[in-house]
mmCIF file of C-alpha atoms in Angstrom:
data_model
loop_
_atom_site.group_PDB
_atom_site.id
_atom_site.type_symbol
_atom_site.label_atom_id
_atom_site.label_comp_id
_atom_site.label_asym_id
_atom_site.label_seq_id
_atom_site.Cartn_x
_atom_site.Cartn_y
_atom_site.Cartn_z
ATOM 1 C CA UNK A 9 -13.449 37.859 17.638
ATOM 2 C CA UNK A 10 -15.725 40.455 19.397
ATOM 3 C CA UNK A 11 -16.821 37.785 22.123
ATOM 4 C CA UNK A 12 -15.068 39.613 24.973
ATOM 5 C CA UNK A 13 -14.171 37.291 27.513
ATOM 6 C CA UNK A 14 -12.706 35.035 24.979
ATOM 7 C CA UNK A 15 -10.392 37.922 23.304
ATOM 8 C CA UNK A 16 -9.462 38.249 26.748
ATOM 9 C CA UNK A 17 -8.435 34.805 27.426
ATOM 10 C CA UNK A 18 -6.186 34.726 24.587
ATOM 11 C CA UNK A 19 -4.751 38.263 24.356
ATOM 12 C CA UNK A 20 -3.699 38.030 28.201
ATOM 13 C CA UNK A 21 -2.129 34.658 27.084
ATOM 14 C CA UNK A 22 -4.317 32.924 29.929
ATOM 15 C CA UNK A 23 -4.850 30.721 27.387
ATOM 16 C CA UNK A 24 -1.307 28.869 27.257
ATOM 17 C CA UNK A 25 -1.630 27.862 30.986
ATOM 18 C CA UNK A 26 -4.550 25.544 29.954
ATOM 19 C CA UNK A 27 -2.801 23.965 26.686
ATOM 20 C CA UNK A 28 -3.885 20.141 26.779
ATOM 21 C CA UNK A 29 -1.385 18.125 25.576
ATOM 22 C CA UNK A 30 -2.538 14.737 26.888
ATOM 23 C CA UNK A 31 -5.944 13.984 25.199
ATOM 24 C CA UNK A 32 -6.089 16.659 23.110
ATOM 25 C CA UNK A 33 -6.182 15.946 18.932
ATOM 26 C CA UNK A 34 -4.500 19.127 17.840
ATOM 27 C CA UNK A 35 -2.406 19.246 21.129
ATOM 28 C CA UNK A 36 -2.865 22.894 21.589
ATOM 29 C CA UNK A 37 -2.260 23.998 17.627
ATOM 30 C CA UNK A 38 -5.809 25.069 17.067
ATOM 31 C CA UNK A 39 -5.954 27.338 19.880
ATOM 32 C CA UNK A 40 -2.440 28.607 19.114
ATOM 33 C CA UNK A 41 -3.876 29.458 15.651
ATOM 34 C CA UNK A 42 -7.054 30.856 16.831
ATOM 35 C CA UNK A 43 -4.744 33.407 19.268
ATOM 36 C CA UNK A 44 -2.607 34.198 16.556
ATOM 37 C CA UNK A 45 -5.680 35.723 14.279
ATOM 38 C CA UNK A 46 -7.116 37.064 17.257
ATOM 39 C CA UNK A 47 -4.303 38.908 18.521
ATOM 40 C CA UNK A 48 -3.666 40.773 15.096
ATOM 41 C CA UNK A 49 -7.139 41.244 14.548
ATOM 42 C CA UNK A 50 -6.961 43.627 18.065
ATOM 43 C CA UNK A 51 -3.622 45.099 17.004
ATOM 44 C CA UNK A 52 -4.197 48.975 17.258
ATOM 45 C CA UNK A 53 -1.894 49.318 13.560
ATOM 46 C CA UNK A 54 -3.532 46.172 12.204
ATOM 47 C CA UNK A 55 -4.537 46.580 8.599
ATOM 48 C CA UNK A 56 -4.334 43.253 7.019
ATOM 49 C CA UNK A 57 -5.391 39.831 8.526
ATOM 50 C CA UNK A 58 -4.645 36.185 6.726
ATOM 51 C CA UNK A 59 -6.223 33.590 8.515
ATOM 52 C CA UNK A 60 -5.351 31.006 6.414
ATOM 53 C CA UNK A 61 -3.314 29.101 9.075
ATOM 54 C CA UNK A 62 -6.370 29.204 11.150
ATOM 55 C CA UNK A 63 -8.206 27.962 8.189
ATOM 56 C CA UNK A 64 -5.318 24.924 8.164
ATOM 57 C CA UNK A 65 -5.533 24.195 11.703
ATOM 58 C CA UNK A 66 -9.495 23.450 11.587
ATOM 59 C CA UNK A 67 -9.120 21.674 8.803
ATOM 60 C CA UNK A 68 -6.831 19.580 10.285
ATOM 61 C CA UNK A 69 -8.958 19.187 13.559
ATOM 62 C CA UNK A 70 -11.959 18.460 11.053
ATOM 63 C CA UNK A 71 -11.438 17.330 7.205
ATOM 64 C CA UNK A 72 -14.736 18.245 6.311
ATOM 65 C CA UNK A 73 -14.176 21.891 6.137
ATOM 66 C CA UNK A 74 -11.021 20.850 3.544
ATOM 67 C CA UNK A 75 -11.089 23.206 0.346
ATOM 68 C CA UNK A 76 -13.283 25.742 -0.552
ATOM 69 C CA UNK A 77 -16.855 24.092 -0.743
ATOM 70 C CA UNK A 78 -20.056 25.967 0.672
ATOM 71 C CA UNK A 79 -20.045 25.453 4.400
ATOM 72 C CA UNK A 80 -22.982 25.959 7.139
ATOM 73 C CA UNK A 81 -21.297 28.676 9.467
ATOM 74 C CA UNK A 82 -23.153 27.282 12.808
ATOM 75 C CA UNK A 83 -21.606 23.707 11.619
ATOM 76 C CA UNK A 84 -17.993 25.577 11.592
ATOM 77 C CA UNK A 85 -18.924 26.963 14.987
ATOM 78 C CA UNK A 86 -19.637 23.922 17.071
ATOM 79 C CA UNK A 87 -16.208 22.375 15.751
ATOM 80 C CA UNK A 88 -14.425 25.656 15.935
ATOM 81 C CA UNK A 89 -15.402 25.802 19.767
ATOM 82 C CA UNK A 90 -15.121 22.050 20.484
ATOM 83 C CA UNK A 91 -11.300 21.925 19.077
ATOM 84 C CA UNK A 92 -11.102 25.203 20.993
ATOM 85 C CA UNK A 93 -12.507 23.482 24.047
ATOM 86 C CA UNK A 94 -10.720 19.970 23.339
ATOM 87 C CA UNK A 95 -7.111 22.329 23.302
ATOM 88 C CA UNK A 96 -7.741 24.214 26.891
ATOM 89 C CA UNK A 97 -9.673 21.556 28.310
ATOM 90 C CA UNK A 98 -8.527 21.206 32.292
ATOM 91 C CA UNK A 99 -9.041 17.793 32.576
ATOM 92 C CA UNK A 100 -6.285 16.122 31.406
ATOM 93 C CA UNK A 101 -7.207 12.105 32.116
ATOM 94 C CA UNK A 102 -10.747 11.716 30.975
ATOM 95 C CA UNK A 103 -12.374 9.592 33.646
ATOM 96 C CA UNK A 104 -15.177 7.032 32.801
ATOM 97 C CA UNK A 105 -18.506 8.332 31.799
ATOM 98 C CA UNK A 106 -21.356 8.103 34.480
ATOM 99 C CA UNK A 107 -24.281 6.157 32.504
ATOM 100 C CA UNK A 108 -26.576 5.224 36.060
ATOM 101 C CA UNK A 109 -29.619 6.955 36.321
ATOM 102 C CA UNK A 110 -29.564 10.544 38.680
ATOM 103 C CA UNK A 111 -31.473 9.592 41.707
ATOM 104 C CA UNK A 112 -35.316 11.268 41.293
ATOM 105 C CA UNK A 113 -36.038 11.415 44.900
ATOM 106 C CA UNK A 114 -33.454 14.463 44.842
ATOM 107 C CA UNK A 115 -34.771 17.693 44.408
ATOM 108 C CA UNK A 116 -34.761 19.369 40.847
ATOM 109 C CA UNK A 117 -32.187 21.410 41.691
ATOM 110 C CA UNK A 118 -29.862 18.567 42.962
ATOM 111 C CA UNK A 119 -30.503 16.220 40.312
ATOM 112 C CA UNK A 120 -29.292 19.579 37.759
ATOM 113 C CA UNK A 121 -26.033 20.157 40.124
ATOM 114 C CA UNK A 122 -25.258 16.416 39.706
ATOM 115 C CA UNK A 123 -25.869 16.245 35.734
ATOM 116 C CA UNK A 124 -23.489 19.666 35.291
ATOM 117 C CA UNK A 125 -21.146 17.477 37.801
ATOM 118 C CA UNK A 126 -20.989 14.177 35.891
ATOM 119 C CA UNK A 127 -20.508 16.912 32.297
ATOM 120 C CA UNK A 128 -17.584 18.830 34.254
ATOM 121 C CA UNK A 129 -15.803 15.432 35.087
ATOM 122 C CA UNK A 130 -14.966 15.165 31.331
ATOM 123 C CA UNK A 131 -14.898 18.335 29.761
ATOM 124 C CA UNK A 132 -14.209 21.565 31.842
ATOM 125 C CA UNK A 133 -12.534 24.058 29.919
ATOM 126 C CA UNK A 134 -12.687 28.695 29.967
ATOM 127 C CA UNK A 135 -14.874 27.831 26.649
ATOM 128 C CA UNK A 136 -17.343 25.885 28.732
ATOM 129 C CA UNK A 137 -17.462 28.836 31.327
ATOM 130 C CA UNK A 138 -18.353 30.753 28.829
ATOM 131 C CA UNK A 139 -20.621 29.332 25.892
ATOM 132 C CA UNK A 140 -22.288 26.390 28.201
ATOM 133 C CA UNK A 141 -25.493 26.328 29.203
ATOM 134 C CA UNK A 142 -28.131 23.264 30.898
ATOM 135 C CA UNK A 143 -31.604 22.188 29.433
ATOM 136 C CA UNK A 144 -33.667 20.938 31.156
ATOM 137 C CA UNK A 145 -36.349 18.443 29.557
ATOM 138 C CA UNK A 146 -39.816 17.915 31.572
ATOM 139 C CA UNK A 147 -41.810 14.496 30.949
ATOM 140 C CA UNK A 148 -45.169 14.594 32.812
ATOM 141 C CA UNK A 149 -47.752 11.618 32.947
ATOM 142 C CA UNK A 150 -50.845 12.942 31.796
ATOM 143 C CA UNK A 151 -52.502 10.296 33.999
ATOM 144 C CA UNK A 152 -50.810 10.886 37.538
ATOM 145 C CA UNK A 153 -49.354 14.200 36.909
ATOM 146 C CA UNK A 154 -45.757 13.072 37.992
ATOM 147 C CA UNK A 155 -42.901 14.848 36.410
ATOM 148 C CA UNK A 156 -39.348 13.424 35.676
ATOM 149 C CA UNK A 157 -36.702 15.695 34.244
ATOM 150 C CA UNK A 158 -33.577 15.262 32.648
ATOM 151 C CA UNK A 159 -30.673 17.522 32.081
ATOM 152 C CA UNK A 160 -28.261 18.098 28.887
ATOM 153 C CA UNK A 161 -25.705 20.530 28.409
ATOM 154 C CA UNK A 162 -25.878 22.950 25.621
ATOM 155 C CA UNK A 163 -23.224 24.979 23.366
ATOM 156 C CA UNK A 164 -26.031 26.830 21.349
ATOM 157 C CA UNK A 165 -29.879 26.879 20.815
ATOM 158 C CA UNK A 166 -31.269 25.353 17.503
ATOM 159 C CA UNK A 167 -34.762 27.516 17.310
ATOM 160 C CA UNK A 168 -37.913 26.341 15.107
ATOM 161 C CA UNK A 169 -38.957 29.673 13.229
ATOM 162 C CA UNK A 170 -43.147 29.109 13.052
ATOM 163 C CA UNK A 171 -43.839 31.348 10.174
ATOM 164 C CA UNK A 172 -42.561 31.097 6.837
ATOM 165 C CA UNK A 173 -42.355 34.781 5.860
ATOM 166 C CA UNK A 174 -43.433 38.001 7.178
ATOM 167 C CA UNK A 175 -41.892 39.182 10.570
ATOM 168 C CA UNK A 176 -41.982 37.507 13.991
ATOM 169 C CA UNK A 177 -40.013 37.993 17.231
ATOM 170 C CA UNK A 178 -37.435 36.063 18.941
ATOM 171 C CA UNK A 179 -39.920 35.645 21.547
ATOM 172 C CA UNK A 180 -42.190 33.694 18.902
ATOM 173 C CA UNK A 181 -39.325 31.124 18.187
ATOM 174 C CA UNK A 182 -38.627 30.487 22.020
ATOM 175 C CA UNK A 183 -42.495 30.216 22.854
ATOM 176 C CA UNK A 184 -41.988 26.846 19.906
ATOM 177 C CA UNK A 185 -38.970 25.520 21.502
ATOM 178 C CA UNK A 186 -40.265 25.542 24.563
ATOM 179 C CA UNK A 187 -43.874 24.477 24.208
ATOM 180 C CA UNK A 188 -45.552 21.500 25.376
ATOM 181 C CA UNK A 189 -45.507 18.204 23.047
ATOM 182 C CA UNK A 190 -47.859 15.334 23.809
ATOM 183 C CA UNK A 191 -46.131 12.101 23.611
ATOM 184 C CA UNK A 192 -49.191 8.960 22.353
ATOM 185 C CA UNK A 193 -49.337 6.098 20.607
ATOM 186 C CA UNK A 194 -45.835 4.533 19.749
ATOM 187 C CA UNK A 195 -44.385 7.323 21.011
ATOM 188 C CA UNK A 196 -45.489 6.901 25.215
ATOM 189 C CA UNK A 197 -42.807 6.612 27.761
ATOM 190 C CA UNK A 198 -43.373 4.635 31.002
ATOM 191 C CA UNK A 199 -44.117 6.860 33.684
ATOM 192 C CA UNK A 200 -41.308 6.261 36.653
ATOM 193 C CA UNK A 201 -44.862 6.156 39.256
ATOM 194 C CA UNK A 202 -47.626 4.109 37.303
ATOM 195 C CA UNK A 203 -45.163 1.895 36.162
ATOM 196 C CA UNK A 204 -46.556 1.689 32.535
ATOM 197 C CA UNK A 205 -46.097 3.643 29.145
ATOM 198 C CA UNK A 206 -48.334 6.538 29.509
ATOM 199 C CA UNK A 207 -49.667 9.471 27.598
ATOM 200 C CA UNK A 208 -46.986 12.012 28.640
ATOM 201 C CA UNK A 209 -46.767 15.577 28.209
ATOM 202 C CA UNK A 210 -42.896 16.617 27.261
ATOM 203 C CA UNK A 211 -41.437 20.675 27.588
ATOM 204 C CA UNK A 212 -38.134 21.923 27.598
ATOM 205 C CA UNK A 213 -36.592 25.312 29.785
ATOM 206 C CA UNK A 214 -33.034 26.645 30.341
ATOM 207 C CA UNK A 215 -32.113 25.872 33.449
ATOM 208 C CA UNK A 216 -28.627 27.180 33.632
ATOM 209 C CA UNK A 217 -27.890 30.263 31.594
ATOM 210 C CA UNK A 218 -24.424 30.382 29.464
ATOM 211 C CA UNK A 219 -22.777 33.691 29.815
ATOM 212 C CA UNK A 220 -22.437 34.223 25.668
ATOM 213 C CA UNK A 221 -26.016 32.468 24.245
ATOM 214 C CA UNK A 222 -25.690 31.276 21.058
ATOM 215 C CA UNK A 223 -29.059 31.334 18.912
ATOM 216 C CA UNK A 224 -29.237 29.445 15.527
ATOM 217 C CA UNK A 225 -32.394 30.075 13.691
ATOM 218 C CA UNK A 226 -33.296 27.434 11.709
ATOM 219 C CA UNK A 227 -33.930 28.769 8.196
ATOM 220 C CA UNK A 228 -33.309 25.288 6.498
ATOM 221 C CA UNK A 229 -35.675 22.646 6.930
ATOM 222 C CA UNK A 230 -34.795 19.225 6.760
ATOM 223 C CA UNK A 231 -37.874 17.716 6.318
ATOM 224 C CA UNK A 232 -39.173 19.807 3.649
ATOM 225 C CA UNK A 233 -38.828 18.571 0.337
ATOM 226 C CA UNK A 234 -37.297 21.092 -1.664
ATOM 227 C CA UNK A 235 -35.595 22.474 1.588
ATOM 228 C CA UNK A 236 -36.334 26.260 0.817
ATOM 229 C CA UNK A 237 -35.661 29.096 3.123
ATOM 230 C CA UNK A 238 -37.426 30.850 5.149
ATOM 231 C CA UNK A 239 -36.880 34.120 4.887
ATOM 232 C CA UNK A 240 -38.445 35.868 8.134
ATOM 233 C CA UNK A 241 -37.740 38.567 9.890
ATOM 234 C CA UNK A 242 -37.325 37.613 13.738
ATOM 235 C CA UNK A 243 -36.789 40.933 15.231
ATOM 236 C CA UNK A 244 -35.373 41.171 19.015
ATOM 237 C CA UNK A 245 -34.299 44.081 21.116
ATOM 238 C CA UNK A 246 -30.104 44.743 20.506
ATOM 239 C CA UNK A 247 -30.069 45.502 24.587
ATOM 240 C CA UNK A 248 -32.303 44.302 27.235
ATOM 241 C CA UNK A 249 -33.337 40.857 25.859
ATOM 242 C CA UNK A 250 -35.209 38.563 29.308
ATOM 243 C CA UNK A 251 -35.122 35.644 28.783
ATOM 244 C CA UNK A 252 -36.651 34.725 32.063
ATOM 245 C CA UNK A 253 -40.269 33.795 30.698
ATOM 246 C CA UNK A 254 -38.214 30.200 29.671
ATOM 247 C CA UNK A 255 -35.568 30.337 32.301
ATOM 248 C CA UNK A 256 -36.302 28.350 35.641
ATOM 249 C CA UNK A 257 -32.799 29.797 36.880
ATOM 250 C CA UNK A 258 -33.130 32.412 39.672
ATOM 251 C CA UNK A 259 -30.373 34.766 38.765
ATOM 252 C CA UNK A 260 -29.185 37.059 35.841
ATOM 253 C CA UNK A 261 -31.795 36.420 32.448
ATOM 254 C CA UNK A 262 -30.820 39.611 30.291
ATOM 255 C CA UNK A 263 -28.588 39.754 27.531
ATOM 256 C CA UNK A 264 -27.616 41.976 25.296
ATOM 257 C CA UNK A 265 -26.730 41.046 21.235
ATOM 258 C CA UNK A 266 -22.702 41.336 19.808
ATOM 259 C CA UNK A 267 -22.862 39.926 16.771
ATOM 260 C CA UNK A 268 -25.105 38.550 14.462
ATOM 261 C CA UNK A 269 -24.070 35.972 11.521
ATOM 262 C CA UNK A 270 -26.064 36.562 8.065
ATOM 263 C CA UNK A 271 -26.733 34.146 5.464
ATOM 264 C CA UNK A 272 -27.477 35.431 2.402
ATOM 265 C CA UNK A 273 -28.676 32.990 -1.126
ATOM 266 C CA UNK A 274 -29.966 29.416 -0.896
ATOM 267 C CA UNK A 275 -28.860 26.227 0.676
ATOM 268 C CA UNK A 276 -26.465 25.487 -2.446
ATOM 269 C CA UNK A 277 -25.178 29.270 -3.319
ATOM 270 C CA UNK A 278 -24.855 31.278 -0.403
ATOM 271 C CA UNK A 279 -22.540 34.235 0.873
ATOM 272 C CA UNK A 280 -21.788 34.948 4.846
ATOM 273 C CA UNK A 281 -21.791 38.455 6.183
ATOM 274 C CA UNK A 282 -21.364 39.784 9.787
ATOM 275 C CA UNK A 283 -22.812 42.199 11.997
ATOM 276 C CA UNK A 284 -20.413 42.419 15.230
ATOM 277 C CA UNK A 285 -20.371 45.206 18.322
ATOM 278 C CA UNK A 286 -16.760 46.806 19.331
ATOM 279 C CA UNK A 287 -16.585 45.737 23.098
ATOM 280 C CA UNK A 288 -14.496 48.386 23.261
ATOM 281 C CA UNK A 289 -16.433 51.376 21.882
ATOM 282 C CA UNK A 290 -20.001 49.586 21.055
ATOM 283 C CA UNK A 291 -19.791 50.834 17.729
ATOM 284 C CA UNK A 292 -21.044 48.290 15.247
ATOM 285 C CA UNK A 293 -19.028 47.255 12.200
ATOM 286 C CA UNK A 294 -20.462 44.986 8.956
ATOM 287 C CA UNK A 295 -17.965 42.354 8.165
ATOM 288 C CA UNK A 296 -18.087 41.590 4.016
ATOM 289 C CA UNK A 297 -15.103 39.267 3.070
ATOM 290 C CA UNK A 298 -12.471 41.235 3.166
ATOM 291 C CA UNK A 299 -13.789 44.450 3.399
ATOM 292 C CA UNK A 300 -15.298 45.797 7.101
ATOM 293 C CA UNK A 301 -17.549 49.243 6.676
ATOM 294 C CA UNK A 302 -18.964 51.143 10.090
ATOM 295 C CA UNK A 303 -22.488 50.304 11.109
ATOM 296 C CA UNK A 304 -25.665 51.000 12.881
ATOM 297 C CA UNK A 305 -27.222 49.077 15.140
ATOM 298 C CA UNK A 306 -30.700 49.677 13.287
ATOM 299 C CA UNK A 307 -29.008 47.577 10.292
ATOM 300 C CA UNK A 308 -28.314 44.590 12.401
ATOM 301 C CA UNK A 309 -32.006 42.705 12.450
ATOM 302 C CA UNK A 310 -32.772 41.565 8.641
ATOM 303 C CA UNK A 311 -34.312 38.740 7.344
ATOM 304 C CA UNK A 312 -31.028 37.033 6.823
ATOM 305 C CA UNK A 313 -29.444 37.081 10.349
ATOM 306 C CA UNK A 314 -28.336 33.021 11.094
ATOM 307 C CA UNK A 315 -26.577 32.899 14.244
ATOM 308 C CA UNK A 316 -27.229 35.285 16.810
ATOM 309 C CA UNK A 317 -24.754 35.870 19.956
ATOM 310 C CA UNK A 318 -25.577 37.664 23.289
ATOM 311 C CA UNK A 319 -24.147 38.502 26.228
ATOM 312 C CA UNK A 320 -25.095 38.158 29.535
ATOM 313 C CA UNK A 321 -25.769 41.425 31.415
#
């Protein structure tokens, strides 16, 4: 609700020009919903919001969030902005998807222009424009030095947190998503020069910079046994954030933070709070349920912030 260019899309009603009705599941109800909320959320005499139809529309585009169970919030998300997507989406006969191989004698940055091609031919959508960035995954042979890359869009960034308590900075996190892993053993690719599986050496960078970037930190482990959670501090500057260190894109790489999603408890009892930035008069507010307090923005970094959303500058 406080990502501006998406208010703006469905305030201004741009957003009933792009209504899908041909492959779309919900056939333009979700968004409908969504625009509803939205619209009396940013009503100057607003007082009172239900959301349940909202609530009944993503249900309806996904079961699993049926009733009143515990739910992960960055799970809600990604269907939230795919049936969001899915309902505004501009292309309105899906065309077949492209599974050949992008020709590596073109340059890195062709071979990226024709990956974010082939994605656009299917899904191109205002929620794309905004939340969508490219990856871009390295593989070099550790015996010939060549490099192949590969590109995959992105709707959010899943990041490792390498400490298990204490404090450590959003920096730290990136430096672990983006660091080298050596690929041996069972695990060795064939290099596209030698022409046999090689030791490789596999890194990841944005290449293409979404205008909102969505960060999940990973505070639940999967692999752990008892699946605890971490509770870490990852501090980050509210203005002013460069990503550019992990960026091979040569434009804009600073964003600035809106909103921050807080998880509070364990994996099986846990409570959702909010931390969100008035686009109009960047005051913060703190978002409890049903009751919303003014904030300030040295309350926003805790060690129970979940999903953190910036802005391109």
């Amino acid at each position: 609700s406080n990502t501006r260019e998406l208010v703006d899309f469905v305030t201004g009603d741009q957003y009933s020009h792009d209504i899908n009705t041909t492959n779309s599941s919900m056939k333009g109800s979700l968004v409908k919903a969504f625009a509803t909320v939205i619209k009396n959320l940013w009503k100057s005499n607003s007082r009172v919001v239900d959301p349940s139809s909202l609530k009944g529309a993503i249900q309806r585009f996904a079961p699993r969030f049926s009733g009143y169970n515990q739910e992960d919030s960055q799970e809600l998300l990604r269907y939230l902005l795919e049936g969001l997507h899915e309902d505004v989406n501009r292309v309105t006969v899906k065309p077949h998807p492209i599974h050949t191989e992008i020709d590596s004698n073109l340059s890195v940055h062709e071979q990226a222009m024709e990956a974010w091609k082939r994605y656009l031919r299917r899904d191109d959508s205002k929620l794309v424009d905004i939340f969508v960035g490219q990856l871009k995954s390295t593989l070099r042979c550790s015996t010939c030095d060549y490099e192949s890359v590969t590109f995959e869009p992105f709707w959010d960034l899943s990041l490792p947190i390498p400490s298990r308590s204490g404090e450590i900075s959003l920096n730290d996190c990136l430096e672990a998503f983006t660091k080298e892993e050596v690929l041996d053993g069972d695990e060795m690719p064939t290099c596209a020069r030698c022409k046999t599986r090689r030791r490789c050496i596999k890194f990841y960078s944005l290449y293409k910079l979404p205008r909102v970037l969505v960060i999940h930190l990973k505070r639940f482990s999967p692999t752990e046994r008892f699946r605890s959670k971490l509770s870490t501090t990852v501090n980050f500057p509210l203005t002013g954030f460069d990503v550019a260190k992990y960026s091979d894109t040569k434009g804009r790489t600073t964003y600035s933070c809106y909103a921050v999603s807080n998880h509070s408890g364990t994996l099986y009892s846990g409570h959702y709070t909010a931390y969100a930035r008035n686009p109009k008069t960047s005051e913060w507010h703190f978002f409890n349920d049903s009751r919303v307090s003014k904030s300030s923005s040295s309350q926003v970094i805790s060690n129970e912030a979940y999903l953190l959303f910036f802005e391109l500058l």
